[in-house]
């Protein structure tokens, strides 16, 4: 099933090679024999962390996103380095951005963010049994932490202060988990 | 709050202009006065539709995604044309891909898929009171429909047959909704 309707690559033209993304245009052959073009963004993938405080609040960080020209509140996250283990990356990102370490880690899900044009895969982990320490963001990283209840998180979705896919997913996870208790 | 830690644009260099995405590199000034570079992908945005059959199954379409080099099952979705109304686009995409029209529409959420590098915003709608008609995909669009129960959808997440952000969100929505009944 995974190769159903496969599009065969006829030719590929690299158009941009940056530090975060690479872009290429491929000419492909469709299942009916026609040709089409695909604009494709390559990305190393990312990790994101769902962590709840002892008061059952979701840990968020607010940061400016140049692509959106606004600051939004997101669950802690970061890009994977080439070859980096996603769990190790998640531990590092959580500690850097929030100072939190966790004794128990589990994988919640991984998903592609934009399968129509990009191969960015986000791995989402649940961090439990948290220990609070000092944050140590990179010199050029500007984030502020905020912890929010489920009600607050749902208001922030309406206000578009939470406005990205992984954090929307995390808020639903919080709703399901608190509904079970 | 939305301008907190704003990054001011110092210069911008367009590097690719395609039919789906445009890419530019911006030099920005950080809050501490340092300069950095941002690789940014511009995208018109997209719509996606959560629809349940009379048997409470989630409507999915399977299609090949060249960026992933595999076929995955996703909720029906499509790109917005410039200036297009998201609700009208959602109605059109659902009808084209599945033949379904719906008497009742509501907005569930919108979210940015990859705020670290892209401005793609996905608008997710709930379609209710469905009427089944004939699908009419574009000549160069190859999709097969499948309707799945919540249990099946959760297995497909484990199998990575459902493997994208908007569909993961839709499956959680299904779990919350069926939990309420």
Coordinates of C-alpha atoms in Angstrom, one line a residue:
Chain A
X1 CA 0.0 0.0 0.0
X2 CA 2.8 2.4 0.8
X3 CA 3.9 2.5 -2.9
X4 CA 0.3 2.8 -4.2
X5 CA 0.2 5.5 -6.9
X6 CA 3.9 5.9 -6.7
X7 CA 5.3 8.9 -8.6
X8 CA 8.6 8.0 -10.2
X9 CA 11.4 10.6 -10.3
X10 CA 12.3 11.6 -13.9
X11 CA 14.8 14.4 -13.0
X12 CA 15.7 16.5 -10.0
X13 CA 16.9 20.1 -9.9
X14 CA 18.4 21.4 -6.6
X15 CA 17.3 25.1 -6.2
X16 CA 18.4 26.0 -2.6
X17 CA 20.7 24.6 0.0
X18 CA 20.5 26.3 3.4
X19 CA 21.4 25.4 7.0
X20 CA 17.8 24.4 7.9
X21 CA 16.2 23.4 4.6
X22 CA 17.1 22.2 1.1
X23 CA 14.8 22.7 -1.8
X24 CA 14.5 20.9 -5.0
X25 CA 12.2 20.6 -8.0
X26 CA 11.5 17.1 -9.3
X27 CA 9.9 16.1 -12.5
X28 CA 7.8 13.0 -11.8
X29 CA 5.9 10.4 -13.8
X30 CA 2.3 10.0 -12.5
X31 CA 0.4 6.6 -12.5
X32 CA -1.3 7.6 -15.7
X33 CA 2.0 8.3 -17.5
X34 CA 1.6 12.1 -17.4
X35 CA 4.5 14.2 -16.0
X36 CA 4.2 16.7 -13.3
X37 CA 6.5 18.8 -11.1
X38 CA 7.0 18.6 -7.3
X39 CA 8.5 21.3 -5.2
X40 CA 10.1 19.6 -2.3
X41 CA 11.6 20.9 1.0
X42 CA 14.1 18.6 2.9
X43 CA 14.4 19.1 6.6
X44 CA 16.2 17.0 9.2
X45 CA 13.1 16.7 11.4
X46 CA 12.4 18.0 14.9
X47 CA 11.4 16.9 18.4
X48 CA 8.8 18.4 20.8
X49 CA 8.0 17.7 24.4
X50 CA 4.7 17.4 26.3
X51 CA 5.4 18.0 30.0
X52 CA 3.0 18.7 32.8
X53 CA 3.9 20.5 36.1
X54 CA 2.9 19.1 39.5
X55 CA -0.2 21.3 39.2
X56 CA -1.2 19.6 35.9
X57 CA -0.3 22.6 33.8
X58 CA 1.2 22.2 30.3
X59 CA 4.7 23.7 29.9
X60 CA 5.0 26.1 27.0
X61 CA 7.6 28.5 25.7
X62 CA 6.8 31.7 23.9
X63 CA 9.1 32.7 21.0
X64 CA 9.1 34.9 18.0
X65 CA 8.6 33.1 14.7
X66 CA 9.9 35.1 11.8
X67 CA 8.0 33.0 9.3
X68 CA 4.7 34.1 11.0
X69 CA 6.0 37.6 12.0
X70 CA 4.6 37.1 15.5
X71 CA 5.4 35.4 18.8
X72 CA 3.4 32.3 19.7
X73 CA 3.4 29.9 22.6
X74 CA 4.5 26.4 21.8
X75 CA 5.5 23.2 23.6
X76 CA 9.3 23.0 23.9
X77 CA 10.8 21.9 20.6
X78 CA 13.9 21.9 18.5
X79 CA 15.5 20.8 15.3
X80 CA 17.3 17.5 15.1
X81 CA 21.0 17.5 14.1
X82 CA 21.9 15.0 11.3
X83 CA 22.1 11.6 12.9
X84 CA 21.0 12.8 16.3
X85 CA 18.8 10.4 18.4
X86 CA 15.3 12.0 18.8
X87 CA 15.0 11.1 22.5
X88 CA 18.5 12.6 23.3
X89 CA 17.5 15.7 21.4
X90 CA 14.2 16.0 23.3
X91 CA 16.0 15.8 26.6
X92 CA 18.5 18.5 25.6
X93 CA 15.9 20.8 24.2
X94 CA 13.6 20.6 27.2
X95 CA 16.5 21.3 29.6
X96 CA 17.9 24.2 27.5
X97 CA 14.6 26.0 27.1
X98 CA 12.9 25.3 30.5
X99 CA 15.6 23.9 32.8
X100 CA 13.4 20.8 33.3
X101 CA 14.9 17.3 33.3
X102 CA 12.6 14.2 33.6
X103 CA 13.0 10.8 35.1
X104 CA 10.5 9.1 32.7
X105 CA 10.3 9.5 29.0
X106 CA 7.9 7.9 26.4
X107 CA 7.2 8.5 22.8
X108 CA 3.7 9.8 22.0
X109 CA 3.7 10.0 18.2
X110 CA 5.6 11.2 15.3
X111 CA 4.0 13.0 12.4
X112 CA 5.0 14.8 9.2
X113 CA 4.0 18.5 9.4
X114 CA 3.4 19.3 5.8
X115 CA 3.4 16.1 3.6
X116 CA 2.4 18.0 0.5
X117 CA 5.8 19.7 0.1
X118 CA 8.1 18.9 3.1
X119 CA 9.6 15.8 4.7
X120 CA 9.9 17.4 8.2
X121 CA 9.0 14.7 10.7
X122 CA 8.3 15.8 14.3
X123 CA 8.8 13.3 17.1
X124 CA 6.7 14.1 20.2
X125 CA 7.7 12.8 23.6
X126 CA 6.0 12.8 27.0
X127 CA 8.3 13.8 29.8
X128 CA 7.2 12.7 33.3
X129 CA 8.5 12.9 36.9
X130 CA 10.0 16.3 36.3
X131 CA 12.9 17.9 38.1
X132 CA 13.2 21.7 37.9
X133 CA 16.6 23.2 37.2
X134 CA 18.0 26.3 35.5
X135 CA 17.3 27.0 31.8
X136 CA 20.3 27.7 29.6
X137 CA 19.0 28.9 26.2
X138 CA 21.6 29.5 23.4
X139 CA 22.9 33.1 23.4
X140 CA 20.8 33.9 20.3
X141 CA 17.6 32.1 21.5
X142 CA 14.9 34.2 23.2
X143 CA 12.2 32.2 24.9
X144 CA 10.0 32.8 27.9
X145 CA 8.3 30.0 29.7
X146 CA 4.7 29.9 30.7
X147 CA 2.7 27.0 32.3
X148 CA -1.0 26.9 31.5
X149 CA -4.1 25.0 32.6
X150 CA -6.3 23.2 30.1
X151 CA -8.8 26.0 30.2
X152 CA -6.1 28.6 29.6
X153 CA -4.7 26.5 26.7
X154 CA -8.1 26.3 25.1
X155 CA -8.5 30.1 25.4
X156 CA -5.1 30.6 23.8
X157 CA -6.1 28.4 20.9
X158 CA -9.1 30.7 20.3
X159 CA -6.9 33.8 20.7
X160 CA -4.4 32.2 18.2
X161 CA -1.7 32.6 20.8
X162 CA -1.3 28.8 20.6
X163 CA -1.3 28.5 16.8
X164 CA 0.8 25.5 15.6
X165 CA 0.2 21.9 14.9
X166 CA 2.3 20.2 17.6
X167 CA 1.0 22.4 20.4
X168 CA -2.7 22.0 19.2
X169 CA -2.0 18.2 19.3
X170 CA -0.5 18.5 22.9
X171 CA -3.6 20.5 24.1
X172 CA -5.9 17.7 22.8
X173 CA -3.7 15.1 24.5
X174 CA -4.0 17.1 27.8
X175 CA -7.8 17.2 27.3
X176 CA -8.0 13.4 26.8
X177 CA -5.6 12.7 29.7
X178 CA -7.5 15.0 32.1
X179 CA -10.8 13.5 30.9
X180 CA -9.6 10.1 32.0
X181 CA -8.7 11.1 35.5
Chain B
X1 CA 2.9 39.9 23.4
X2 CA 2.8 39.0 19.7
X3 CA 5.8 41.3 19.0
X4 CA 7.8 40.1 22.0
X5 CA 11.4 39.3 20.9
X6 CA 10.6 40.7 17.5
X7 CA 13.3 40.0 14.8
X8 CA 13.6 43.0 12.5
X9 CA 14.3 42.3 8.9
X10 CA 17.6 43.8 7.7
X11 CA 17.6 42.4 4.2
X12 CA 15.8 39.7 2.2
X13 CA 17.0 37.6 -0.7
X14 CA 14.5 35.6 -2.7
X15 CA 16.0 32.2 -3.7
X16 CA 13.1 30.3 -5.2
X17 CA 9.7 31.0 -6.7
X18 CA 7.6 28.0 -7.5
X19 CA 3.9 27.3 -8.0
X20 CA 3.4 26.0 -4.4
X21 CA 6.1 27.6 -2.4
X22 CA 8.4 30.6 -2.5
X23 CA 11.7 30.6 -0.5
X24 CA 13.7 33.5 0.8
X25 CA 16.6 34.1 3.1
X26 CA 16.3 37.0 5.5
X27 CA 19.0 38.6 7.6
X28 CA 17.4 39.6 10.9
X29 CA 18.4 41.6 13.9
X30 CA 17.8 39.7 17.2
X31 CA 16.6 41.4 20.4
X32 CA 20.3 41.5 21.7
X33 CA 21.4 43.3 18.5
X34 CA 23.1 40.3 16.9
X35 CA 22.3 39.4 13.4
X36 CA 21.1 35.9 12.2
X37 CA 19.7 34.4 9.1
X38 CA 16.2 32.9 8.6
X39 CA 15.3 30.5 5.8
X40 CA 11.6 31.1 5.1
X41 CA 9.1 29.2 3.0
X42 CA 6.0 31.1 1.9
X43 CA 2.9 29.0 1.2
X44 CA -0.7 30.0 0.5
X45 CA -2.2 27.8 3.2
X46 CA -4.5 24.8 3.1
X47 CA -7.8 23.4 4.2
X48 CA -8.6 20.0 5.7
X49 CA -11.9 18.4 6.6
X50 CA -13.0 16.2 9.4
X51 CA -16.1 14.2 8.3
X52 CA -17.7 11.2 10.0
X53 CA -19.9 8.6 8.1
X54 CA -23.3 7.6 9.5
X55 CA -21.4 4.7 11.1
X56 CA -19.2 7.1 13.0
X57 CA -16.1 6.3 10.8
X58 CA -13.6 9.0 9.9
X59 CA -13.3 9.7 6.1
X60 CA -9.7 9.4 4.9
X61 CA -8.1 9.5 1.5
X62 CA -4.9 7.6 0.6
X63 CA -2.5 9.4 -1.7
X64 CA 1.2 9.2 -2.6
X65 CA 3.3 12.0 -1.1
X66 CA 6.5 12.6 -3.1
X67 CA 8.1 14.5 -0.2
X68 CA 7.9 11.3 1.9
X69 CA 8.3 8.7 -0.9
X70 CA 5.3 6.8 0.4
X71 CA 1.5 6.8 0.3
X72 CA -0.3 7.8 3.6
X73 CA -3.9 8.1 4.6
X74 CA -5.0 11.6 5.5
X75 CA -8.2 13.5 6.1
X76 CA -9.3 15.2 2.8
X77 CA -7.4 18.4 2.2
X78 CA -6.1 20.8 -0.4
X79 CA -4.2 24.0 -1.0
X80 CA -5.9 27.4 -0.9
X81 CA -5.7 29.4 -4.1
X82 CA -4.6 33.1 -3.5
X83 CA -7.6 35.0 -2.1
X84 CA -9.8 31.9 -1.9
X85 CA -12.2 31.6 1.1
X86 CA -11.1 28.7 3.3
X87 CA -14.7 27.3 3.8
X88 CA -15.5 27.4 0.1
X89 CA -12.2 25.6 -0.6
X90 CA -13.0 23.0 2.0
X91 CA -16.4 22.3 0.4
X92 CA -14.8 22.0 -3.0
X93 CA -11.9 19.7 -1.8
X94 CA -14.2 17.4 0.1
X95 CA -16.6 17.0 -2.9
X96 CA -13.7 16.5 -5.4
X97 CA -11.9 13.9 -3.4
X98 CA -14.8 11.9 -1.8
X99 CA -18.0 13.0 -3.5
X100 CA -19.3 14.1 -0.1
X101 CA -21.3 17.3 0.4
X102 CA -22.4 18.4 3.8
X103 CA -25.3 20.5 5.1
X104 CA -23.6 21.8 8.2
X105 CA -20.1 23.2 8.4
X106 CA -18.1 24.6 11.3
X107 CA -14.5 25.6 11.9
X108 CA -12.5 23.4 14.3
X109 CA -9.1 25.2 14.4
X110 CA -6.4 26.6 12.3
X111 CA -2.7 26.0 12.9
X112 CA 0.6 26.6 11.4
X113 CA 2.3 23.4 10.4
X114 CA 6.0 24.3 10.7
X115 CA 6.3 27.7 12.4
X116 CA 10.1 27.4 12.5
X117 CA 10.5 27.9 8.7
X118 CA 7.1 28.1 7.0
X119 CA 4.0 30.2 7.1
X120 CA 1.7 27.4 5.9
X121 CA -1.6 27.8 7.8
X122 CA -4.1 24.9 7.7
X123 CA -7.8 25.6 8.4
X124 CA -9.6 22.5 9.7
X125 CA -13.4 22.3 9.3
X126 CA -15.9 19.8 10.6
X127 CA -18.5 18.7 8.0
X128 CA -21.7 17.3 9.3
X129 CA -25.0 16.0 7.8
X130 CA -23.2 14.4 4.9
X131 CA -24.7 13.6 1.5
X132 CA -22.9 11.0 -0.6
X133 CA -22.3 11.8 -4.3
X134 CA -19.7 11.0 -6.9
X135 CA -16.1 12.0 -6.4
X136 CA -14.5 13.9 -9.3
X137 CA -10.7 14.2 -8.6
X138 CA -8.5 16.1 -11.0
X139 CA -7.1 14.1 -14.0
X140 CA -3.7 14.1 -12.3
X141 CA -4.9 13.4 -8.8
X142 CA -4.8 9.8 -7.6
X143 CA -6.6 9.2 -4.3
X144 CA -8.5 6.3 -2.9
X145 CA -11.0 6.8 -0.1
X146 CA -11.2 4.7 3.1
X147 CA -13.4 5.1 6.1
X148 CA -12.0 4.0 9.5
X149 CA -13.2 3.4 13.0
X150 CA -11.4 5.0 16.0
X151 CA -9.7 1.7 16.7
X152 CA -8.6 1.3 13.1
X153 CA -7.3 4.9 13.1
X154 CA -5.3 4.4 16.2
X155 CA -3.7 1.2 14.7
X156 CA -2.9 3.2 11.6
X157 CA -1.1 5.8 13.7
X158 CA 1.0 3.0 15.2
X159 CA 1.7 1.5 11.7
X160 CA 2.6 5.0 10.5
X161 CA -0.1 4.7 7.8
X162 CA -1.6 7.8 9.3
X163 CA 1.4 9.9 9.7
X164 CA 0.7 13.6 9.3
X165 CA -0.2 16.4 11.8
X166 CA -3.7 17.3 10.6
X167 CA -4.8 13.7 10.5
X168 CA -3.3 12.9 14.0
X169 CA -5.2 16.0 15.2
X170 CA -8.4 14.6 13.6
X171 CA -8.0 11.2 15.2
X172 CA -7.6 12.9 18.7
X173 CA -10.8 14.9 17.9
X174 CA -12.6 11.7 17.1
X175 CA -11.4 10.1 20.4
X176 CA -12.6 13.1 22.4
X177 CA -16.0 13.2 20.6
X178 CA -16.6 9.5 20.9
X179 CA -15.6 9.7 24.6
X180 CA -18.3 12.3 25.2
X181 CA -21.1 10.2 23.7

